[in-house]
């Protein structure tokens, strides 16, 4: 194999309201049955990358729980494997990861000791499918120093939370702006990079020496005129989930057959197995245009919604245009519309929740009586 | 090697011929059950939930699917250093090679496997029952009574007792008599085919009976132990236990899962049933669907109506189709406007558009009246059924069928089309 993988999954995020107060964005449940990091991990394993490190920091517990065994992604191997790197205190360092470049620099021994010539860097907060070998082939054919995978967003998309780039006719990156107030284009970086391992080590060392810590600002932007940085276009589905609206939209996208079938076909997306029984529909259930996951028990109406695993819906409820995360209990006669209900919630009977024109995050912790 | 207190030997070699075309290419323990499971998942999960981490699975009849399903035992946490799950097929020996000729003979042929763990107790299980049981409690009972053999048994209606091995006990639950399928049962305590043997007792009995052809636990080993005046005890089990040996009981056991609060509850927290699931994605229910009283597996897409049915993983139900009181197994697709009533359709089959299945009068099957009964339509795995045909009751279909196979577009009740597998 020609590359190792690094998945950056440690960043803090305050655009997801309560949803990320207890968990890393990479651990956010997606499309009923997955966690967001499953997409990057499955892409790695489907690209035959044997050695992958996940760098975690902020709210890492739920992510670590999800990654507690590497076998679900086929990484339980003697050759290679799945590595989880959380900041540790050492003789020379007592810092947290101060940025993406610093996170990699603090694990530079991992990079040094690998023998694969290339590194694939990805993030844990995007939903997409990509054969990284295609990017690697492109990288080699362009004789690039760094290849950035980019996505052209629709004209009206808000790009202020992305890195925005502009390229010449040869796809060489000429301009790169991180989180611009006024964007120069709607072409955004997906946070997926290919770089030669020795080149990365060299750049990270120099960065650290100069007290710089961010991969985008201190490496990509600083080096863009000196090094050959190329763009590779991702034309298929790609979404970053790290705002409430984007998260809501990404999940709702899976109600469309094109999106669902695209992710359903091979190569498949792997995830930790939950060992839940099949979903059960009792008398009185009326389910339309919805995704339902294993372990659910449904007794009433669910419309245009995504129900994650082990959701119980009581009698005479109406759930509409909503996302109900894992292990939520909904009592009888409760109405939920345009909401995201946080996992392990217990919603009482006769309750009413509505996001109005927007999306409301519901975080309810009532007592649950289980027979 | 760490010594194991108790190891399990799981008999999974039987064909289960009364399941008709469902088992023409797979062993009965590998038949799908309850929307995502296979029958063998129940004893395997019981083992790991009871703290037994060493299980030998004895296979013989059509083992491919079973082997694939078991793999190295990951779904049941039976991938172990030392122990875990081992598939034990019949094998050639330097002198005399033979198939497994009976339940006890199969165990006898794997004496080396058991000896390598030098256990104190051996648990004998069969791979074709649906139940949840804590074998550790049974082992405690065995130890308390200082028993040589403990037979799990459950009370059944007296009129049904003649189908089973029946035990007669004294007030201390010690077995005083044992009758295999008696005409006039004197007790309603039926043997469930689950035994705990103290290892020296089992070893001695197997060696003593090694020349008996078709050596069987119920017919030979238990009577032998009884004759030797060993301490035989009956452990009474009062939970749900179902032998899914016939199409009728198989269909019924599936349908029982649909009840509002089923007697056999898969949704309990503390006794999970594990299985290998290749499909992870959630299921999709379209805007025009109607679903009530059904259970549905992962990755399935429903565009029609489903009532009172058990649908497996990765199934596609077309627009306008109606599925009622039926079992549809993994990977099968049902065409548009097809109506399916009281049918069992095995894995990876394909049913065309506008098919009417399970209609007409209830006449006995011309193929095997005792197998294809109960008014059911039974469709084997990898079967193709063309569009616009009508299929009657007590019918059996297996293999790729074409419109020309259906006279006037119809398969009358009691008829059959078998184009694949052994004719059963």
PDB file of C-alpha atoms in Angstrom, chain B residues 263-388:
ATOM      1  CA  UNK B 263     -44.295 -14.257  24.383  1.00  0.00           C
ATOM      2  CA  UNK B 264     -40.839 -14.533  22.900  1.00  0.00           C
ATOM      3  CA  UNK B 265     -39.557 -10.983  23.210  1.00  0.00           C
ATOM      4  CA  UNK B 266     -36.530  -9.993  21.160  1.00  0.00           C
ATOM      5  CA  UNK B 267     -36.598  -6.460  22.560  1.00  0.00           C
ATOM      6  CA  UNK B 268     -35.489  -7.375  26.073  1.00  0.00           C
ATOM      7  CA  UNK B 269     -32.301  -5.658  27.147  1.00  0.00           C
ATOM      8  CA  UNK B 270     -30.632  -8.386  29.115  1.00  0.00           C
ATOM      9  CA  UNK B 271     -30.565 -11.396  26.809  1.00  0.00           C
ATOM     10  CA  UNK B 272     -29.560 -10.181  23.384  1.00  0.00           C
ATOM     11  CA  UNK B 273     -29.644 -12.445  20.382  1.00  0.00           C
ATOM     12  CA  UNK B 274     -26.619 -11.879  18.187  1.00  0.00           C
ATOM     13  CA  UNK B 275     -26.304 -12.511  14.485  1.00  0.00           C
ATOM     14  CA  UNK B 276     -24.130 -11.692  11.528  1.00  0.00           C
ATOM     15  CA  UNK B 277     -25.581  -8.694   9.742  1.00  0.00           C
ATOM     16  CA  UNK B 278     -24.114  -7.774   6.392  1.00  0.00           C
ATOM     17  CA  UNK B 279     -26.527  -4.918   5.895  1.00  0.00           C
ATOM     18  CA  UNK B 280     -26.210  -1.917   8.181  1.00  0.00           C
ATOM     19  CA  UNK B 281     -28.315   0.763   6.486  1.00  0.00           C
ATOM     20  CA  UNK B 282     -31.691   1.748   7.906  1.00  0.00           C
ATOM     21  CA  UNK B 283     -34.902   0.684   6.196  1.00  0.00           C
ATOM     22  CA  UNK B 284     -36.895   3.072   4.039  1.00  0.00           C
ATOM     23  CA  UNK B 285     -40.667   3.297   4.068  1.00  0.00           C
ATOM     24  CA  UNK B 286     -42.037   5.214   1.085  1.00  0.00           C
ATOM     25  CA  UNK B 287     -44.745   7.873   1.092  1.00  0.00           C
ATOM     26  CA  UNK B 288     -47.363   5.438  -0.278  1.00  0.00           C
ATOM     27  CA  UNK B 289     -46.649   2.560   2.082  1.00  0.00           C
ATOM     28  CA  UNK B 290     -48.830   1.100   4.763  1.00  0.00           C
ATOM     29  CA  UNK B 291     -47.345  -1.072   7.462  1.00  0.00           C
ATOM     30  CA  UNK B 292     -49.009  -2.531  10.498  1.00  0.00           C
ATOM     31  CA  UNK B 293     -48.254  -5.438  12.827  1.00  0.00           C
ATOM     32  CA  UNK B 294     -45.000  -6.355  11.133  1.00  0.00           C
ATOM     33  CA  UNK B 295     -41.302  -6.568  11.810  1.00  0.00           C
ATOM     34  CA  UNK B 296     -38.840  -5.459   9.169  1.00  0.00           C
ATOM     35  CA  UNK B 297     -35.088  -5.928   8.810  1.00  0.00           C
ATOM     36  CA  UNK B 298     -32.248  -3.579   7.926  1.00  0.00           C
ATOM     37  CA  UNK B 299     -31.820  -1.928   4.549  1.00  0.00           C
ATOM     38  CA  UNK B 300     -35.248  -2.984   3.293  1.00  0.00           C
ATOM     39  CA  UNK B 301     -37.251  -0.671   1.019  1.00  0.00           C
ATOM     40  CA  UNK B 302     -41.026  -0.800   1.296  1.00  0.00           C
ATOM     41  CA  UNK B 303     -43.172   0.850  -1.364  1.00  0.00           C
ATOM     42  CA  UNK B 304     -46.349  -1.192  -0.847  1.00  0.00           C
ATOM     43  CA  UNK B 305     -48.522  -2.522   1.936  1.00  0.00           C
ATOM     44  CA  UNK B 306     -47.334  -4.924   4.606  1.00  0.00           C
ATOM     45  CA  UNK B 307     -49.633  -6.437   7.210  1.00  0.00           C
ATOM     46  CA  UNK B 308     -48.856  -9.089   9.800  1.00  0.00           C
ATOM     47  CA  UNK B 309     -45.594 -10.127   8.174  1.00  0.00           C
ATOM     48  CA  UNK B 310     -41.939 -10.732   8.939  1.00  0.00           C
ATOM     49  CA  UNK B 311     -39.666  -9.115   6.369  1.00  0.00           C
ATOM     50  CA  UNK B 312     -35.903  -9.744   6.308  1.00  0.00           C
ATOM     51  CA  UNK B 313     -32.993  -7.441   5.506  1.00  0.00           C
ATOM     52  CA  UNK B 314     -32.361  -5.951   2.068  1.00  0.00           C
ATOM     53  CA  UNK B 315     -35.833  -6.794   0.750  1.00  0.00           C
ATOM     54  CA  UNK B 316     -37.585  -4.599  -1.825  1.00  0.00           C
ATOM     55  CA  UNK B 317     -41.398  -4.517  -1.876  1.00  0.00           C
ATOM     56  CA  UNK B 318     -42.686  -2.839  -5.028  1.00  0.00           C
ATOM     57  CA  UNK B 319     -45.336  -0.157  -5.401  1.00  0.00           C
ATOM     58  CA  UNK B 320     -48.902  -1.316  -4.976  1.00  0.00           C
ATOM     59  CA  UNK B 321     -47.848  -4.716  -3.656  1.00  0.00           C
ATOM     60  CA  UNK B 322     -49.645  -6.192  -0.652  1.00  0.00           C
ATOM     61  CA  UNK B 323     -47.959  -8.635   1.690  1.00  0.00           C
ATOM     62  CA  UNK B 324     -50.119 -10.306   4.284  1.00  0.00           C
ATOM     63  CA  UNK B 325     -49.339 -12.935   6.947  1.00  0.00           C
ATOM     64  CA  UNK B 326     -46.127 -13.885   5.176  1.00  0.00           C
ATOM     65  CA  UNK B 327     -42.416 -14.363   5.772  1.00  0.00           C
ATOM     66  CA  UNK B 328     -40.058 -12.812   3.248  1.00  0.00           C
ATOM     67  CA  UNK B 329     -36.362 -13.478   3.773  1.00  0.00           C
ATOM     68  CA  UNK B 330     -33.282 -11.385   3.081  1.00  0.00           C
ATOM     69  CA  UNK B 331     -32.492 -10.008  -0.355  1.00  0.00           C
ATOM     70  CA  UNK B 332     -35.806 -10.940  -1.988  1.00  0.00           C
ATOM     71  CA  UNK B 333     -37.631  -8.523  -4.248  1.00  0.00           C
ATOM     72  CA  UNK B 334     -41.374  -8.384  -4.818  1.00  0.00           C
ATOM     73  CA  UNK B 335     -42.732  -6.732  -7.960  1.00  0.00           C
ATOM     74  CA  UNK B 336     -45.395  -4.078  -8.367  1.00  0.00           C
ATOM     75  CA  UNK B 337     -49.045  -4.790  -7.573  1.00  0.00           C
ATOM     76  CA  UNK B 338     -48.243  -8.322  -6.482  1.00  0.00           C
ATOM     77  CA  UNK B 339     -50.460  -9.761  -3.771  1.00  0.00           C
ATOM     78  CA  UNK B 340     -48.904 -12.261  -1.396  1.00  0.00           C
ATOM     79  CA  UNK B 341     -50.927 -14.049   1.235  1.00  0.00           C
ATOM     80  CA  UNK B 342     -49.681 -16.592   3.778  1.00  0.00           C
ATOM     81  CA  UNK B 343     -46.449 -17.431   2.004  1.00  0.00           C
ATOM     82  CA  UNK B 344     -42.854 -18.167   2.960  1.00  0.00           C
ATOM     83  CA  UNK B 345     -40.345 -16.835   0.449  1.00  0.00           C
ATOM     84  CA  UNK B 346     -36.687 -17.728   1.079  1.00  0.00           C
ATOM     85  CA  UNK B 347     -33.570 -15.593   0.534  1.00  0.00           C
ATOM     86  CA  UNK B 348     -32.597 -13.811  -2.675  1.00  0.00           C
ATOM     87  CA  UNK B 349     -35.709 -14.690  -4.622  1.00  0.00           C
ATOM     88  CA  UNK B 350     -37.505 -12.509  -7.080  1.00  0.00           C
ATOM     89  CA  UNK B 351     -41.249 -12.323  -7.622  1.00  0.00           C
ATOM     90  CA  UNK B 352     -42.565 -10.476 -10.684  1.00  0.00           C
ATOM     91  CA  UNK B 353     -45.333  -7.894 -11.046  1.00  0.00           C
ATOM     92  CA  UNK B 354     -49.061  -8.608 -10.680  1.00  0.00           C
ATOM     93  CA  UNK B 355     -48.523 -12.025  -9.143  1.00  0.00           C
ATOM     94  CA  UNK B 356     -51.260 -13.450  -6.923  1.00  0.00           C
ATOM     95  CA  UNK B 357     -49.794 -15.840  -4.381  1.00  0.00           C
ATOM     96  CA  UNK B 358     -51.679 -17.916  -1.826  1.00  0.00           C
ATOM     97  CA  UNK B 359     -55.153 -17.867  -3.375  1.00  0.00           C
ATOM     98  CA  UNK B 360     -57.786 -20.558  -3.923  1.00  0.00           C
ATOM     99  CA  UNK B 361     -58.866 -23.616  -2.040  1.00  0.00           C
ATOM    100  CA  UNK B 362     -56.888 -25.595   0.512  1.00  0.00           C
ATOM    101  CA  UNK B 363     -56.173 -28.949  -1.177  1.00  0.00           C
ATOM    102  CA  UNK B 364     -53.390 -31.300  -0.054  1.00  0.00           C
ATOM    103  CA  UNK B 365     -50.006 -31.101  -1.721  1.00  0.00           C
ATOM    104  CA  UNK B 366     -49.349 -33.576  -4.509  1.00  0.00           C
ATOM    105  CA  UNK B 367     -45.640 -33.464  -3.715  1.00  0.00           C
ATOM    106  CA  UNK B 368     -45.668 -34.155   0.024  1.00  0.00           C
ATOM    107  CA  UNK B 369     -48.958 -33.727   1.771  1.00  0.00           C
ATOM    108  CA  UNK B 370     -47.416 -33.822   5.247  1.00  0.00           C
ATOM    109  CA  UNK B 371     -44.763 -31.182   4.451  1.00  0.00           C
ATOM    110  CA  UNK B 372     -46.522 -28.604   2.268  1.00  0.00           C
ATOM    111  CA  UNK B 373     -49.617 -28.183   4.371  1.00  0.00           C
ATOM    112  CA  UNK B 374     -51.130 -25.446   6.557  1.00  0.00           C
ATOM    113  CA  UNK B 375     -52.352 -23.576   3.437  1.00  0.00           C
ATOM    114  CA  UNK B 376     -48.888 -22.093   2.909  1.00  0.00           C
ATOM    115  CA  UNK B 377     -47.040 -21.230  -0.280  1.00  0.00           C
ATOM    116  CA  UNK B 378     -43.370 -22.164   0.129  1.00  0.00           C
ATOM    117  CA  UNK B 379     -40.731 -20.668  -2.156  1.00  0.00           C
ATOM    118  CA  UNK B 380     -37.090 -21.825  -1.944  1.00  0.00           C
ATOM    119  CA  UNK B 381     -34.070 -19.544  -2.073  1.00  0.00           C
ATOM    120  CA  UNK B 382     -32.828 -17.971  -5.334  1.00  0.00           C
ATOM    121  CA  UNK B 383     -36.182 -18.658  -6.934  1.00  0.00           C
ATOM    122  CA  UNK B 384     -37.572 -16.538  -9.743  1.00  0.00           C
ATOM    123  CA  UNK B 385     -41.322 -16.236 -10.258  1.00  0.00           C
ATOM    124  CA  UNK B 386     -42.464 -14.477 -13.448  1.00  0.00           C
ATOM    125  CA  UNK B 387     -45.028 -11.676 -13.630  1.00  0.00           C
ATOM    126  CA  UNK B 388     -48.786 -12.165 -13.989  1.00  0.00           C
TER     127      UNK B 388
END
